[in-house]
Each structure stands twice: as C-alpha cells, then as structure tokens.
Coordinates of C-alpha atoms in Angstrom, one line a residue:
Chain A
M1 CA -44.2 85.7 29.3
K2 CA -42.0 82.7 29.1
K3 CA -40.5 83.4 32.5
A4 CA -43.9 83.8 34.0
I5 CA -45.0 80.4 32.8
I6 CA -41.8 78.8 34.1
Y7 CA -42.2 80.5 37.5
F8 CA -45.8 79.5 37.6
G9 CA -44.9 75.9 36.8
L10 CA -42.2 75.8 39.4
A11 CA -44.6 77.2 42.0
L12 CA -47.3 74.7 41.2
T13 CA -44.8 71.8 41.4
I14 CA -43.6 73.0 44.8
T15 CA -47.1 73.5 46.0
I16 CA -48.2 70.0 45.0
W17 CA -45.1 68.5 46.5
L18 CA -45.7 70.2 49.8
L19 CA -49.3 69.1 49.8
L20 CA -48.4 65.5 49.2
S21 CA -45.7 65.4 51.8
C22 CA -48.1 66.8 54.4
K23 CA -50.8 64.2 53.5
K24 CA -51.6 61.9 56.4
D25 CA -51.0 58.2 56.2
V26 CA -54.5 56.7 56.5
V27 CA -53.5 54.4 59.4
E28 CA -52.7 57.5 61.5
N29 CA -56.4 58.1 61.7
Y30 CA -56.6 55.1 64.0
D31 CA -53.7 56.0 66.3
N32 CA -56.0 56.2 69.3
Y33 CA -58.4 53.5 68.2
I34 CA -59.5 51.1 71.0
P35 CA -60.7 47.7 69.8
T36 CA -63.9 46.3 71.3
P37 CA -63.5 43.4 73.7
V38 CA -65.8 40.4 73.2
E39 CA -66.4 37.3 75.2
I40 CA -66.3 33.9 73.5
E41 CA -69.4 31.9 74.6
Y42 CA -69.4 28.2 75.1
P43 CA -71.3 25.6 77.1
Q44 CA -70.6 25.0 80.8
S45 CA -69.9 21.4 80.0
F46 CA -66.9 22.4 77.9
P47 CA -63.4 22.7 79.4
D48 CA -62.1 26.1 80.2
L49 CA -61.1 28.0 77.1
E50 CA -57.6 29.2 77.7
I51 CA -56.9 32.5 75.9
P52 CA -53.4 34.0 75.9
T53 CA -53.3 37.4 77.7
D54 CA -51.5 39.0 74.8
N55 CA -54.3 38.1 72.4
S56 CA -57.6 38.8 74.2
P57 CA -60.6 38.5 71.8
T58 CA -61.8 41.7 70.2
K59 CA -64.4 42.3 67.5
E60 CA -61.8 43.9 65.2
A61 CA -59.2 41.1 65.5
I62 CA -61.9 38.4 64.9
A63 CA -63.2 40.3 61.9
L64 CA -59.6 40.6 60.6
G65 CA -58.9 37.0 61.2
R66 CA -62.1 36.1 59.3
S67 CA -61.1 38.3 56.4
L68 CA -57.7 36.6 56.2
Y69 CA -59.2 33.1 56.4
Y70 CA -61.1 33.7 53.2
D71 CA -58.4 35.7 51.4
K72 CA -55.8 34.2 49.0
I73 CA -53.4 37.0 50.1
L74 CA -52.3 34.6 52.7
H75 CA -50.6 32.4 50.2
K76 CA -47.2 33.2 48.9
N77 CA -48.5 33.1 45.3
Q78 CA -52.0 34.2 46.2
V79 CA -53.6 30.9 44.9
L80 CA -55.0 29.5 48.1
S81 CA -56.9 30.6 51.2
C82 CA -57.6 28.7 54.3
S83 CA -61.2 28.2 53.0
A84 CA -60.0 26.5 49.9
C85 CA -59.4 23.3 52.0
H86 CA -61.7 24.2 54.8
D87 CA -65.2 24.8 53.6
Q88 CA -67.9 25.8 56.1
N89 CA -70.4 23.5 54.3
N90 CA -68.2 20.6 55.3
A91 CA -67.7 21.8 58.8
F92 CA -64.5 23.5 57.7
T93 CA -62.8 20.7 55.9
T94 CA -63.2 19.5 52.3
M95 CA -64.3 16.3 50.6
N96 CA -61.1 15.9 48.7
S97 CA -58.5 16.2 51.5
N98 CA -57.7 14.5 54.8
S99 CA -57.2 17.9 56.5
L100 CA -58.5 18.0 60.1
A101 CA -61.7 20.0 60.5
H102 CA -61.5 23.4 62.1
I103 CA -63.9 22.6 64.9
N104 CA -63.4 23.7 68.5
L105 CA -59.6 24.0 68.1
G106 CA -59.4 26.6 70.8
W107 CA -59.5 23.6 73.2
N108 CA -56.6 21.8 71.6
H109 CA -53.0 21.8 72.7
S110 CA -51.7 19.6 69.8
F111 CA -52.2 20.3 66.2
L112 CA -52.0 18.4 62.9
W113 CA -52.4 14.6 62.7
N114 CA -48.9 13.9 64.0
G115 CA -49.0 16.5 66.7
K116 CA -46.2 18.5 65.0
I117 CA -47.3 21.8 66.6
Q118 CA -47.9 21.9 70.4
G119 CA -49.2 24.9 72.2
T120 CA -51.9 27.4 71.4
L121 CA -53.8 28.5 68.3
E122 CA -51.3 31.3 68.0
D123 CA -48.5 28.7 67.7
I124 CA -50.2 26.7 64.9
M125 CA -51.3 29.8 63.1
L126 CA -47.7 31.1 63.1
F127 CA -46.7 27.8 61.5
E128 CA -49.4 28.2 58.9
V129 CA -48.4 31.7 58.1
E130 CA -44.6 31.2 58.0
D131 CA -44.3 27.5 56.9
F132 CA -47.4 26.4 55.1
F133 CA -48.7 29.5 53.3
E134 CA -45.3 31.4 53.4
T135 CA -47.3 34.5 53.5
N136 CA -45.8 37.5 51.7
I137 CA -46.0 40.0 54.6
E138 CA -44.9 42.9 52.3
L139 CA -48.0 42.3 50.2
L140 CA -50.1 42.8 53.3
N141 CA -48.2 45.9 54.3
S142 CA -48.8 47.4 50.8
S143 CA -52.6 46.8 51.2
E144 CA -54.3 49.9 52.6
K145 CA -57.3 47.7 53.6
Y146 CA -55.1 45.4 55.7
R147 CA -53.0 48.2 57.1
V148 CA -56.1 49.8 58.5
L149 CA -57.5 46.5 59.8
F150 CA -54.3 45.6 61.6
K151 CA -54.0 49.1 63.0
K152 CA -57.5 48.9 64.4
A153 CA -57.1 45.4 65.8
Y154 CA -53.5 45.5 67.1
G155 CA -52.3 49.1 66.9
V156 CA -49.5 48.3 64.6
D157 CA -48.2 50.5 61.8
S158 CA -46.2 47.7 60.2
I159 CA -47.7 44.2 59.9
A160 CA -45.6 41.2 61.0
S161 CA -46.2 37.5 60.8
Q162 CA -47.1 37.3 64.4
N163 CA -49.9 39.8 63.9
V164 CA -51.3 37.7 61.1
A165 CA -51.1 34.6 63.3
F166 CA -52.8 36.3 66.2
A167 CA -55.7 37.5 64.0
L168 CA -56.3 34.1 62.5
A169 CA -56.1 32.6 66.0
Q170 CA -58.9 34.9 67.2
F171 CA -61.1 33.9 64.3
F172 CA -60.4 30.2 65.0
R173 CA -61.5 30.7 68.5
T174 CA -64.9 31.4 67.3
L175 CA -65.2 28.3 65.1
N176 CA -67.1 26.5 67.8
S177 CA -69.7 23.8 67.4
F178 CA -72.0 22.8 70.3
N179 CA -75.5 23.0 68.9
S180 CA -76.0 19.6 67.3
R181 CA -79.0 17.3 67.7
Y182 CA -76.9 15.4 70.2
D183 CA -76.3 18.5 72.3
K184 CA -80.0 19.2 72.2
Q185 CA -80.9 15.7 73.3
M186 CA -78.5 16.0 76.2
Q187 CA -80.3 19.2 77.2
G188 CA -83.7 17.5 76.9
I189 CA -84.8 19.7 74.0
V190 CA -85.2 16.9 71.4
N191 CA -85.6 13.2 71.6
F192 CA -83.5 10.7 69.7
T193 CA -85.1 8.2 67.4
I194 CA -85.0 4.5 68.5
E195 CA -82.0 3.9 66.2
E196 CA -80.2 7.0 67.3
Y197 CA -80.7 6.0 71.0
E198 CA -79.5 2.5 70.4
G199 CA -76.5 4.0 68.6
F200 CA -75.8 6.3 71.5
D201 CA -75.9 3.2 73.8
I202 CA -73.4 1.4 71.5
F203 CA -71.1 4.4 71.4
Y204 CA -71.1 4.9 75.2
T205 CA -70.7 1.3 76.4
E206 CA -68.1 -1.3 75.8
R207 CA -70.3 -2.7 73.0
G208 CA -68.9 -0.2 70.6
D209 CA -66.4 1.4 73.0
C210 CA -66.1 4.6 71.0
F211 CA -66.3 6.9 74.1
H212 CA -62.9 5.9 75.4
C213 CA -61.2 8.0 72.7
H214 CA -64.2 10.0 71.4
G215 CA -65.8 11.0 74.8
T216 CA -65.9 14.2 76.7
S217 CA -68.0 17.2 75.5
L218 CA -65.4 17.7 72.8
L219 CA -65.9 14.2 71.4
H220 CA -62.2 13.5 71.6
D221 CA -59.7 12.9 74.4
N222 CA -56.9 15.3 73.4
L223 CA -54.5 12.3 73.0
F224 CA -52.8 10.3 70.3
H225 CA -53.6 6.6 69.6
N226 CA -52.6 3.8 67.3
N227 CA -56.1 2.6 66.4
G228 CA -55.1 -0.5 64.5
L229 CA -55.2 0.8 61.0
D230 CA -52.1 -1.2 59.8
A231 CA -49.9 -4.0 60.9
S232 CA -47.0 -1.7 59.8
P233 CA -48.4 1.7 60.7
D234 CA -47.3 5.1 59.4
L235 CA -44.9 6.9 61.6
G236 CA -47.4 9.4 63.2
L237 CA -46.4 11.0 66.5
Y238 CA -43.1 9.1 66.3
M239 CA -42.0 11.6 63.6
I240 CA -42.1 14.3 66.3
T241 CA -41.1 12.5 69.5
Q242 CA -38.7 9.9 68.1
N243 CA -40.1 7.7 70.8
S244 CA -40.7 4.2 69.4
D245 CA -43.8 3.9 71.7
D246 CA -45.4 6.5 69.6
L247 CA -45.2 4.7 66.3
G248 CA -48.5 4.7 64.5
K249 CA -50.2 7.1 66.9
F250 CA -52.3 9.9 65.4
K251 CA -54.4 12.6 67.0
T252 CA -57.9 11.7 68.0
P253 CA -60.1 13.9 65.9
T254 CA -63.4 15.3 67.1
L255 CA -66.5 13.4 66.0
R256 CA -68.5 16.6 65.9
N257 CA -70.0 17.1 62.4
I258 CA -68.3 13.8 61.4
E259 CA -71.1 13.2 58.8
L260 CA -69.7 16.1 56.9
T261 CA -65.9 15.6 57.2
A262 CA -65.0 12.7 55.0
P263 CA -62.6 11.3 54.0
Y264 CA -61.6 9.7 57.3
M265 CA -58.3 8.8 59.1
H266 CA -55.0 10.6 58.8
D267 CA -54.5 9.5 55.2
G268 CA -58.2 9.8 54.1
R269 CA -58.5 6.1 53.3
F270 CA -62.1 5.8 54.2
Q271 CA -64.7 7.6 52.2
S272 CA -67.8 6.9 54.3
L273 CA -68.9 6.4 57.9
E274 CA -69.9 2.9 56.9
E275 CA -66.3 2.1 55.9
V276 CA -65.1 3.5 59.2
V277 CA -67.5 1.4 61.3
D278 CA -66.7 -1.7 59.3
F279 CA -63.1 -1.1 60.0
Y280 CA -63.6 -0.9 63.7
C281 CA -65.9 -3.9 63.6
D282 CA -63.9 -6.4 61.5
N283 CA -60.5 -5.1 60.3
L284 CA -58.3 -4.0 63.2
N285 CA -54.6 -4.8 62.7
Y286 CA -52.3 -5.6 65.6
S287 CA -49.0 -3.7 65.9
P288 CA -46.8 -3.4 69.0
T289 CA -48.0 0.1 69.7
I290 CA -51.7 -0.5 69.2
S291 CA -53.7 1.3 71.9
P292 CA -54.8 -1.0 74.8
L293 CA -58.2 0.5 74.3
M294 CA -58.5 -1.7 71.1
K295 CA -59.5 -4.6 73.3
N296 CA -61.0 -6.7 70.6
V297 CA -58.1 -6.7 68.1
G298 CA -57.9 -10.5 68.5
Q299 CA -61.4 -10.8 67.0
G300 CA -60.7 -8.1 64.3
G301 CA -62.8 -5.6 66.2
V302 CA -66.1 -5.1 68.1
N303 CA -68.0 -7.2 65.6
L304 CA -71.3 -5.2 65.7
T305 CA -74.3 -6.7 63.9
P306 CA -75.5 -5.0 60.7
Y307 CA -78.4 -3.4 62.6
E308 CA -76.0 -2.2 65.3
R309 CA -73.8 -0.6 62.6
V310 CA -76.8 1.2 61.2
C311 CA -77.7 2.5 64.7
L312 CA -74.2 3.7 65.4
I313 CA -74.1 5.6 62.2
A314 CA -77.5 7.1 63.0
F315 CA -76.1 8.3 66.3
L316 CA -73.0 9.7 64.7
K317 CA -75.2 11.8 62.4
T318 CA -76.7 13.5 65.4
L319 CA -73.4 15.2 65.9
T320 CA -74.0 17.5 62.9
D321 CA -74.5 21.1 63.9
D322 CA -76.6 22.9 61.3
F323 CA -76.0 26.2 63.0
F324 CA -72.3 25.9 62.8
I325 CA -72.2 25.1 59.1
T326 CA -74.6 27.9 58.2
N327 CA -73.7 30.7 60.6
P328 CA -73.0 33.7 58.5
A329 CA -70.7 35.1 61.2
L330 CA -68.3 32.3 60.3
G331 CA -68.7 32.4 56.5
A332 CA -67.0 34.5 53.9
P333 CA -67.2 38.2 54.6
Chain B
M1 CA -19.4 68.3 114.8
L2 CA -20.2 66.1 117.8
K3 CA -23.7 67.6 117.9
K4 CA -24.2 66.7 114.3
I5 CA -23.1 63.1 114.8
I6 CA -25.5 62.8 117.8
L7 CA -28.3 64.3 115.7
V8 CA -27.7 61.9 112.8
N9 CA -27.7 58.9 115.2
L10 CA -30.9 60.0 116.8
I11 CA -32.6 60.3 113.5
L12 CA -31.3 56.8 112.5
V13 CA -32.6 55.3 115.7
L14 CA -36.0 56.9 115.2
V15 CA -36.2 55.6 111.6
L16 CA -35.2 52.1 112.5
A17 CA -37.5 52.0 115.5
C18 CA -40.4 53.0 113.3
K19 CA -39.6 50.4 110.7
K20 CA -42.5 48.0 110.4
D21 CA -41.9 44.4 111.4
E22 CA -41.9 42.3 108.3
V23 CA -44.9 40.1 108.0
K24 CA -43.7 36.5 107.8
I25 CA -45.7 34.4 105.5
E26 CA -45.4 30.8 106.6
S27 CA -45.8 28.0 104.1
H28 CA -47.5 24.9 105.2
T29 CA -47.4 22.6 102.1
S30 CA -47.9 19.0 102.9
E31 CA -47.7 16.3 100.2
I32 CA -48.5 12.7 99.4
T33 CA -46.3 11.1 96.8
F34 CA -47.8 8.2 94.8
L35 CA -45.6 5.2 94.1
H36 CA -46.5 2.1 92.1
S37 CA -44.9 -1.3 92.4
V38 CA -45.3 -4.9 91.1
D39 CA -44.1 -7.6 93.6
G40 CA -42.4 -4.9 95.6
N41 CA -40.4 -3.4 92.8
L42 CA -41.0 0.0 91.3
S43 CA -43.2 -0.5 88.3
H44 CA -42.1 0.3 84.8
F45 CA -44.3 1.1 81.9
N46 CA -44.1 -0.7 78.6
E47 CA -40.9 -2.4 79.6
F48 CA -41.2 -5.5 81.7
I49 CA -43.6 -8.4 81.6
Y50 CA -45.1 -9.1 85.0
T51 CA -46.9 -12.2 86.2
N52 CA -49.9 -12.2 88.5
E53 CA -51.2 -14.9 90.8
Y54 CA -53.3 -16.5 88.1
G55 CA -50.3 -16.7 85.8
N56 CA -51.1 -14.0 83.3
N57 CA -48.0 -12.4 81.8
Y58 CA -48.8 -8.7 81.4
N59 CA -47.3 -5.3 81.0
L60 CA -48.4 -1.9 82.1
L61 CA -49.4 0.9 79.6
T62 CA -51.8 3.1 81.5
L63 CA -52.6 3.6 85.2
R64 CA -54.8 6.5 86.2
Y65 CA -57.0 6.7 89.2
F66 CA -58.7 9.0 91.7
I67 CA -58.5 9.0 95.5
S68 CA -60.5 11.3 97.6
E69 CA -61.7 12.2 101.2
V70 CA -58.3 11.9 102.7
E71 CA -58.2 12.1 106.5
L72 CA -55.4 12.0 109.1
K73 CA -56.3 10.9 112.5
A74 CA -54.2 11.9 115.5
L75 CA -53.5 9.9 118.7
D76 CA -55.9 12.2 120.5
N77 CA -58.6 11.3 117.9
D78 CA -58.4 14.7 116.2
I79 CA -59.3 14.4 112.5
I80 CA -57.8 16.5 109.7
K81 CA -59.8 16.3 106.5
F82 CA -58.8 17.2 102.9
D83 CA -61.6 17.9 100.5
D84 CA -59.5 17.4 97.3
I85 CA -60.3 14.7 94.7
I86 CA -56.9 13.7 93.7
Y87 CA -56.1 12.5 90.2
V88 CA -53.1 10.2 89.8
D89 CA -51.4 9.3 86.5
A90 CA -48.6 6.8 87.2
S91 CA -46.7 7.5 84.0
N92 CA -46.9 11.3 84.2
P93 CA -44.6 13.1 86.7
D94 CA -47.1 16.0 86.8
F95 CA -49.6 13.8 88.5
L96 CA -47.6 11.8 91.0
K97 CA -47.9 14.1 93.9
A98 CA -50.8 15.7 95.8
T99 CA -50.1 18.9 97.7
F100 CA -52.2 20.5 100.5
N101 CA -51.9 24.1 101.7
K102 CA -53.2 23.7 105.2
K103 CA -51.7 24.2 108.6
I104 CA -51.5 20.8 110.2
P105 CA -51.4 20.8 114.1
N106 CA -48.1 19.6 115.4
K107 CA -48.9 16.2 117.0
T108 CA -48.6 12.5 116.3
Y109 CA -50.9 10.9 113.7
S110 CA -51.6 7.3 113.9
Q111 CA -53.9 6.7 110.9
I112 CA -54.6 7.8 107.3
K113 CA -57.9 7.1 105.7
F114 CA -59.0 7.7 102.1
T115 CA -61.6 6.7 99.5
F116 CA -60.3 4.8 96.5
G117 CA -62.4 6.3 93.8
I118 CA -65.0 8.9 94.3
S119 CA -68.0 8.5 96.5
T120 CA -71.5 8.4 95.0
T121 CA -72.6 11.8 96.3
Q122 CA -69.7 13.5 94.6
N123 CA -69.3 11.3 91.5
V124 CA -71.6 13.0 89.1
T125 CA -71.2 13.8 85.4
G126 CA -70.0 17.4 85.0
L127 CA -67.8 17.3 88.1
F128 CA -64.7 17.7 85.9
N129 CA -64.7 19.7 82.7
N130 CA -61.0 20.1 82.1
F131 CA -58.4 17.6 81.0
P132 CA -57.1 15.2 82.1
Q133 CA -59.8 14.5 84.6
T134 CA -62.6 14.9 82.2
S135 CA -61.3 12.0 80.1
M136 CA -62.0 9.7 83.1
E137 CA -65.7 10.1 82.5
W138 CA -67.9 7.1 83.1
P139 CA -70.7 7.0 80.4
V140 CA -74.2 8.2 81.3
P141 CA -75.8 4.9 79.9
M142 CA -73.7 3.1 82.5
G143 CA -74.5 5.3 85.4
G144 CA -72.6 8.5 84.7
G145 CA -69.8 10.1 86.8
Y146 CA -66.1 9.1 86.4
H147 CA -64.0 6.0 86.4
Y148 CA -62.2 5.2 89.6
M149 CA -59.3 3.6 87.8
K150 CA -58.0 2.8 84.3
L151 CA -55.4 0.1 84.4
E152 CA -54.4 -1.0 80.9
G153 CA -51.8 -3.0 79.1
K154 CA -51.1 -6.0 77.1
L155 CA -51.3 -9.7 77.9
A156 CA -48.7 -12.0 76.4
N157 CA -50.0 -15.5 75.9
L158 CA -48.8 -18.4 73.8
S159 CA -50.6 -17.5 70.5
D160 CA -51.2 -13.8 70.6
T161 CA -50.7 -10.6 72.3
I162 CA -54.0 -9.1 73.5
N163 CA -55.0 -6.0 75.4
Y164 CA -56.6 -5.8 78.9
N165 CA -58.5 -2.9 80.4
V166 CA -59.2 -3.0 84.2
H167 CA -61.6 -0.1 84.4
T168 CA -63.4 0.3 87.7
G169 CA -66.2 2.7 88.4
P170 CA -69.8 3.4 89.4
L171 CA -71.6 0.9 87.2
N172 CA -75.2 1.7 87.3
G173 CA -74.7 3.7 90.5
N174 CA -73.2 0.8 92.4
P175 CA -70.8 2.0 95.2
N176 CA -67.8 0.2 93.8
Y177 CA -65.4 2.6 95.6
F178 CA -64.0 1.6 99.0
E179 CA -62.3 3.0 102.0
V180 CA -58.7 2.4 102.7
V181 CA -57.4 2.7 106.3
L182 CA -53.7 2.5 107.0
P183 CA -51.7 2.8 110.1
L184 CA -49.3 5.8 110.4
D185 CA -46.5 6.8 112.7
L186 CA -46.3 10.4 111.7
Q187 CA -44.9 13.0 113.9
V188 CA -45.8 16.5 112.5
E189 CA -43.5 19.2 113.8
D190 CA -43.6 22.1 111.3
N191 CA -47.3 22.0 110.6
K192 CA -46.8 20.0 107.5
F193 CA -46.1 16.4 106.4
A194 CA -44.8 14.3 103.6
I195 CA -45.8 10.7 103.1
N196 CA -45.4 8.1 100.4
L197 CA -48.4 6.0 99.4
N198 CA -47.6 2.9 97.4
M199 CA -50.0 0.9 95.1
E200 CA -48.9 -2.8 94.8
I201 CA -50.4 -3.5 91.4
N202 CA -50.4 -7.3 91.5
N203 CA -52.6 -7.2 94.6
W204 CA -55.5 -6.1 92.4
F205 CA -55.5 -9.6 91.0
N206 CA -55.5 -11.6 94.2
N207 CA -56.7 -11.8 97.8
P208 CA -59.5 -12.8 98.1
N209 CA -60.2 -13.2 94.4
T210 CA -57.8 -14.6 91.9
I211 CA -58.4 -12.6 88.7
N212 CA -57.7 -14.1 85.2
L213 CA -57.1 -11.0 83.0
E214 CA -58.2 -13.1 80.0
D215 CA -61.7 -13.1 81.5
I216 CA -62.0 -9.3 81.0
V217 CA -60.3 -8.9 77.6
G218 CA -63.5 -7.6 76.2
G219 CA -63.8 -5.1 79.0
M220 CA -65.3 -5.2 82.5
M221 CA -67.1 -1.9 82.8
G222 CA -70.5 -3.5 82.5
N223 CA -69.6 -6.5 84.6
Q224 CA -70.7 -5.8 88.2
D225 CA -69.4 -9.2 89.4
M226 CA -65.9 -8.3 88.3
Q227 CA -66.3 -4.7 89.7
Q228 CA -67.1 -6.3 93.1
K229 CA -64.1 -8.6 92.9
L230 CA -61.7 -5.8 92.2
K231 CA -63.3 -3.8 95.0
E232 CA -62.7 -6.7 97.4
N233 CA -59.2 -7.2 96.2
G234 CA -58.4 -3.5 97.0
V235 CA -58.1 -4.4 100.7
D236 CA -54.3 -4.8 100.6
V237 CA -53.3 -2.8 97.5
F238 CA -52.2 0.3 99.3
S239 CA -49.5 0.8 102.0
I240 CA -47.4 3.6 103.4
V241 CA -43.8 3.3 102.6
P242 CA -40.7 5.1 103.7

C-alpha cells in the first residue's frame, strides 16, 4: 500500500511537471500577429509629418504608447508617469512645472528648452526612457500584459528600451492640436469677436510682432531665441552647442493652447498671460545675444496700450483647442 | 583539343556579342552659388561691424531671401527657364546653392534674369508648408504670402546697441519684388553650367536712396515708402562674379 502511494505520488509529480513544461508562453499566441496600420491625420497647412520608416504608425503601437504614457511602470521606482507632469486638461503640461507641453511634437526636430535632444520623437523618447525615467525594463518583461502588447505591436519576445521609446513616440505622434477657435476662424467656420480680431491684428503685424517667432501653422518657428528675459541670461542652447552666440537662447514653444499651459518661459517665471504680455511690452532686457527680432528693446518692448494688451490676450485664448483637451483617445486608457 | 578551344571561343564571342549595351545615364546638374559681400569683401556674421553710406555701424545676424523665375538667354535669343523658387540662407551652408537637373543646350549665354522675391501670382499663403521656407510667411493682415528678404542685425551707436530688421515683402499686395537682369559670358559645353551670384549688402542702403537704418528700428514691414526705397536700391545689389 505504501509503495502504491509513493508510486502514485511520483507519477503525479512527473505528469504535472510534463504538463507545465509543455505550457505555451502566452506571447507565442501572437507569433503571427500583424499590427494594423493607421494614418495620422493633420491639416494641409501643417508641414509634412516625417515618420521614420522603422516605426510606421499602427493601432497597436499607439495604444501601447498610450498605456505607457499613463503608467508609473515607466519610472525606475514606479512613482511617476508621463501624465503626472503632462495633464491632458492642461494641454499635456501642468500648472506647477515649466515642462513644455506635449503638443504637435511630431513636427519638432529639437526637444527640451535648451535643445538637448535633436532628431525625432524616437530620439527624445529614448532619452526619457533611459535617462529621465530610467525605466526598469525587466519589470516590463515580467509583466504579461506588456509582453503581449509589445509582441502584438513590435513582434518582440523580449522588450528593450528602444521598443518602449518607439511605442511612446507613436502615441506622441497623435497628440496633435489643430481644432482651436483660431483654426475655425481661419477656415471661415466661426467669427472672432472685435477684441479677438484686434488681438489677431496686433499678433500678426509689427505692432505686437509676435508672429516672427510664433508664426506658421504650428505657432512656432522651430528655432531658438534669446527673447530678452535677462541682462545676464541663463545658458540655454549654449549648454549644448558651447557657441557663445547661443547664450540665453531657448526653444520657441508653440502658442497653441497657451491659455492652459502656465507657468511660462523656460524657468516658469510668469504665472499668467498678463505677466507675459507685460514683459514683452515694458520689460525687455538687452544682452549681447538678444534676438534681432526684439526690435524695441531700447524702449523696453512693444509698449502696447492697456486695451491692446486685453485684445492680444483675447486672441491668444482663441488658440485653445477644446477637442484636444477632452479627446478620450488621448486620455488615460 | 583544338576543336574544343574553337568551340569555347565561339561561345564566348556569341555571349559577348549579345551583351546589352550599358545605358549611360548622363547627369546635367547646373548650379548657382550664392555669395554675400560688404564693400566687396566676403560678409561675416556676428563678427565685424560694417558701415553703410549713411554712416550706420551695423553687423549681420540674419540674411534669408527668395529668388525666382530664373532665366538664361542665349546669343541666339533662346530662353531657358527654371521654375524653382529658391530659398537662400546666407549663414547656412545647406542653402547657399541652387541646383537644376535640366539639360542645357550647348551654346553661349549672354544674360541671366531673375526675380528678387516672389511674383504676386505665385506669392500666396500656403505656398510653403515646410521649414525653413514656411517661417518666411508674410502675415495675412498685411497681405499674405511670404517675405522676400529678412536682413537683420544690430546697430552700434553712441549710446546703445539696437536691432534692425530689413524685411521686404508684398505689403498689402504691392509688387515690391523686382527683376534683375545681368550680363553673362557663359559658354555651356557639357549641357550644364555653374555660376556665382553675389549680393553686395551695402548696396541695399544706397543708390538711389540713402537709408538710415535707425529710421526702421521699429520695423518696416508696414512702411510702403521704405519698401519702395529698398526695391529701387535693389538695382545694383546683384552681380555675377568669377
């Protein structure tokens, strides 16, 4: 009897061991999975959207990138996600940081205020994964959920930093804003108020002269400028290029959704649009590398009247895109 | 053995005779190189202080412009046209040369003509969507389209250093562009050419109008009188150089 029990136990153990060793890894179910290509839509007035051939947009990769964007698993200690500092309600930035808003970044070739990262979204995302978040890749590889998502999106059995960066880049390429009141006015769908139209005029003439840096359909020029913040400016682009001509130059941010993306400037010194406009009107500071576009630095700035300042701010508020900040496809999954 | 050698040779001859002639693809890439000078010397950016006819001391920080509707005229009056709208950035090596892939008839050409800027029919908002050209946009409230030129820098005067912006363009639809006609002695022999086109920057500020850059410190985009003066001064800004 005793022998029978022992033999039965041994047979059961061997049977279970055999069953487990034959169990399929769940990702193998997706060995032949083909991701669904998608096209990123944007207006004709925008520049061409350059997409690397090795990261063509797919439904699966975009969904994966979105999942990662809102997941603290990205952070080495799992305490932060991208969304912690980039809230959709504030056009993907937050009220308590000077972080650049995640708006239309697919059309950028320089990233961060001082242009530290040049290239594509894939390049900046790799920086974010490896340097900023220091993502624990092994944690992702031990997550069945993410192993399956990466397998479906990129056909990989083992997740690497590059895969994470690529997925995030795909989601970022969908964070696009082009449905503001300003856009609708340009299409003839809505009419500006008198104040908004006067503000538009100030913005787009040398009266306010905003358009020279904040023009084009992207509301920025893809360049770096010293805009006269300080007589002894912060290093800015100089930190990257070591070219003294670049002292005090910072990336021109988009003005799309600017109403929502306080605080302003690279160091977040201004809390309101009123403070920003007052700066450009009265408080420009000369330094040797100040942009030649700051034509009125000798008078302190463009010296708009109080009414003109109200109108300019009214116009700036037309750049808010309600669809962008409420679109569920961009929100937390 | 001899029969075998003859057979092998016959086969070789047949194979070689049937070998297709290689199709020769000829390249006919012509180019215009853009040079920029002040008082005949190659210009330097953010380095030297220059002096114009009025007596302004100034430096150069930005020089970007368009030329278009380039034409070569031969001695026999044949015209070769190039449809390109050429963007030039004097401080960016990527934009100091225009290339044309067109077979140019081998003959002597006596004249080059082009438009400085962009003509009214072409110069409409939306013509350029991509950088860097799109950043030359001329605002819709001022007529739309694109700047012809952005020439920017600093003025050094006794009490202060201030900025100047010489921005020319289609203010309210005014045709502030102009035609440039230059003599050539160009012998084309390989169906292509290479010429150097120089802009003498100081000539923007004289002849027939002496320009005081301090008059436009606040900008000149909305000043049609100044736009006209710059247009007139353009008469001797360009030349063909060796």
